PDB file of C-alpha atoms in Angstrom:
ATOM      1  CA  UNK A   1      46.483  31.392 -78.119  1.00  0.00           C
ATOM      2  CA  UNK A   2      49.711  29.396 -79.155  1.00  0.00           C
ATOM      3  CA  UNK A   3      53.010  30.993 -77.284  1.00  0.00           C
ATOM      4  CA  UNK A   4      56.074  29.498 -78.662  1.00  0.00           C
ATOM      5  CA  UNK A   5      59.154  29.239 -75.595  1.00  0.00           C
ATOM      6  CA  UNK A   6      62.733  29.456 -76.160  1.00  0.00           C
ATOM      7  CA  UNK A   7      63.479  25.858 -73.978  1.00  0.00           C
ATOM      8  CA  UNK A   8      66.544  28.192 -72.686  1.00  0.00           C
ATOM      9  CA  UNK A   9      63.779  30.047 -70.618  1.00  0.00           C
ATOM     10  CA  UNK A  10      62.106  27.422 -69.344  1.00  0.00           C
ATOM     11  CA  UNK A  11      63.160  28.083 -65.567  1.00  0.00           C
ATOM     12  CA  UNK A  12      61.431  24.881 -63.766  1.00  0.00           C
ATOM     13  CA  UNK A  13      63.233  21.143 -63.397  1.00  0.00           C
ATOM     14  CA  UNK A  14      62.210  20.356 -67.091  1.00  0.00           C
ATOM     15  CA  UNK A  15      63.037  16.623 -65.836  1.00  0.00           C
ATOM     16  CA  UNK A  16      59.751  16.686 -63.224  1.00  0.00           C
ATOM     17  CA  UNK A  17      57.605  18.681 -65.394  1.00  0.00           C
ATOM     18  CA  UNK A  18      57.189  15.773 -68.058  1.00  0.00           C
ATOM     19  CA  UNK A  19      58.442  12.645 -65.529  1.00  0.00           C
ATOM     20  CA  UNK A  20      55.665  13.898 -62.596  1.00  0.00           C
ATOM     21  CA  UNK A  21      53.345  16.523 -63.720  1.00  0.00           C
ATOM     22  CA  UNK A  22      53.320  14.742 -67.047  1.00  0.00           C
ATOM     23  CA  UNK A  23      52.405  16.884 -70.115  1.00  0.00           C
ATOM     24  CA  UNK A  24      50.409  16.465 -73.448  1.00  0.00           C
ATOM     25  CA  UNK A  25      51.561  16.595 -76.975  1.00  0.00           C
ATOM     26  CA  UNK A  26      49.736  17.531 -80.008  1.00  0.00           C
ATOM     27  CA  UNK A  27      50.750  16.777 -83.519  1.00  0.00           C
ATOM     28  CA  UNK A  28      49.181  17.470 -86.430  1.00  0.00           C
ATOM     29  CA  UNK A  29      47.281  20.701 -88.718  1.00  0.00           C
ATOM     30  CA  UNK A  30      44.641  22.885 -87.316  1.00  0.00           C
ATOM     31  CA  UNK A  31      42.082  20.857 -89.079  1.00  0.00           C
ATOM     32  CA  UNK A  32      43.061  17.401 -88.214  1.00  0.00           C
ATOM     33  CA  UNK A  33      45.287  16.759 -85.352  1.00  0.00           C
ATOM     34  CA  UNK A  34      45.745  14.518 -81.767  1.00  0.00           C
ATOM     35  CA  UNK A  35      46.608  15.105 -78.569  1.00  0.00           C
ATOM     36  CA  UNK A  36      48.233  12.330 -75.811  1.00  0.00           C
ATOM     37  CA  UNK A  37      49.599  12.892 -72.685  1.00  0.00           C
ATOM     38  CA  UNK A  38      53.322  12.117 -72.491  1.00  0.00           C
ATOM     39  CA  UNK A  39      55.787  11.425 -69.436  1.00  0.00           C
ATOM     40  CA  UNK A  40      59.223  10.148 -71.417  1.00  0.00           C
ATOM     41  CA  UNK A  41      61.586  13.027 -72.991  1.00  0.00           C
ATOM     42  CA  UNK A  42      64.292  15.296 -72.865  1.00  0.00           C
ATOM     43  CA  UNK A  43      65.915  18.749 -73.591  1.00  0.00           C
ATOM     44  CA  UNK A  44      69.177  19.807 -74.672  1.00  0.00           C
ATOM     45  CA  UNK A  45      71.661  20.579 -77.497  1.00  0.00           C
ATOM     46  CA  UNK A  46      72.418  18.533 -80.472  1.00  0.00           C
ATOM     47  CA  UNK A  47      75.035  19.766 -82.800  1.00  0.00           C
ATOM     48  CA  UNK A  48      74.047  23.246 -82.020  1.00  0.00           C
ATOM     49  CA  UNK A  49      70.842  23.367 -81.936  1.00  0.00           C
ATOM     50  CA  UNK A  50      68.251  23.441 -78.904  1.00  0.00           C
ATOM     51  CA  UNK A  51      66.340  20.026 -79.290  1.00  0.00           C
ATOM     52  CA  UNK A  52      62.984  18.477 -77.525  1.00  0.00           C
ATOM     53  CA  UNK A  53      62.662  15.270 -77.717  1.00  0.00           C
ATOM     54  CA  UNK A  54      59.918  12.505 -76.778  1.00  0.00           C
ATOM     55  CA  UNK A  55      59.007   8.732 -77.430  1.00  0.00           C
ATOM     56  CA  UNK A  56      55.743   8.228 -78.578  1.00  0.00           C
ATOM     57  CA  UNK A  57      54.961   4.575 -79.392  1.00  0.00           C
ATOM     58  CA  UNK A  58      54.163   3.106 -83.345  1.00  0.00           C
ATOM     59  CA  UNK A  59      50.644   1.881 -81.912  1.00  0.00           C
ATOM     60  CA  UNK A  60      49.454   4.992 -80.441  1.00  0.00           C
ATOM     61  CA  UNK A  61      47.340   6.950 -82.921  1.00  0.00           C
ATOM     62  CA  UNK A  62      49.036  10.479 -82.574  1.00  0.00           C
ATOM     63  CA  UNK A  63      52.314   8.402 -84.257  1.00  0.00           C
ATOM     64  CA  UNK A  64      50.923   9.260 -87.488  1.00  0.00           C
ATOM     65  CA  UNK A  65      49.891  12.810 -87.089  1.00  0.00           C
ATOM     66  CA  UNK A  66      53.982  13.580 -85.835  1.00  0.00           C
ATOM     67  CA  UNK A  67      55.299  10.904 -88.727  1.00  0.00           C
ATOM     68  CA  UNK A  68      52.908  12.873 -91.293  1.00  0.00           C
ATOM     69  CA  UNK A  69      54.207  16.611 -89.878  1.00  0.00           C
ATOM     70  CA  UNK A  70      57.174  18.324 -89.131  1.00  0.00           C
ATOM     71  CA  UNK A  71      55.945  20.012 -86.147  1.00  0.00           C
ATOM     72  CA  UNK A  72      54.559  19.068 -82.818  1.00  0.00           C
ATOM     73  CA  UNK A  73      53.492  20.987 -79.206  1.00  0.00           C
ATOM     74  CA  UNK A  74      54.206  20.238 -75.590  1.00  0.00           C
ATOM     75  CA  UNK A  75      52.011  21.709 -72.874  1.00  0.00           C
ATOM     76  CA  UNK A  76      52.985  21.886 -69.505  1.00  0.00           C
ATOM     77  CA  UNK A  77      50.037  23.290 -66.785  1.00  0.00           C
TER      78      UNK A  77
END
């Protein structure tokens, strides 16, 4: 079951969460979708709006799944 969080409640150093204990990211459609483990990104504000942001590589094959959506996941365990 998804559970979508407001990143103004996440309550742990965001920065160690994706630089130490790492986390994956899943782009994609229910049907047809990757998932890759990711340790490079950020949180914040832009312009008014609460932003996530990561760096995913051109080569790695979950590129195309986030360059062919609009939406992608981050889970943290």
């Amino acid at each position: 079951m998804q559970k979508e969080i407001n990143i103004r409640e996440i309550k742990d150093n965001f920065v160690k969460m994706i630089s130490n204990d790492w986390a994956l990211l899943t782009a994609g459609t229910k049907d047809d979708f990757n998932t890759m483990t990711v340790s490079w990104g950020g949180i914040g504000e832009l312009w008014g709006k609460d932003v996530c942001f990561v760096f995913v590589r051109p080569q790695r094959y979950t590129y195309e799944f986030m360059e062919k959506n609009d939406y992608f996941s981050l889970s943290f365990f």
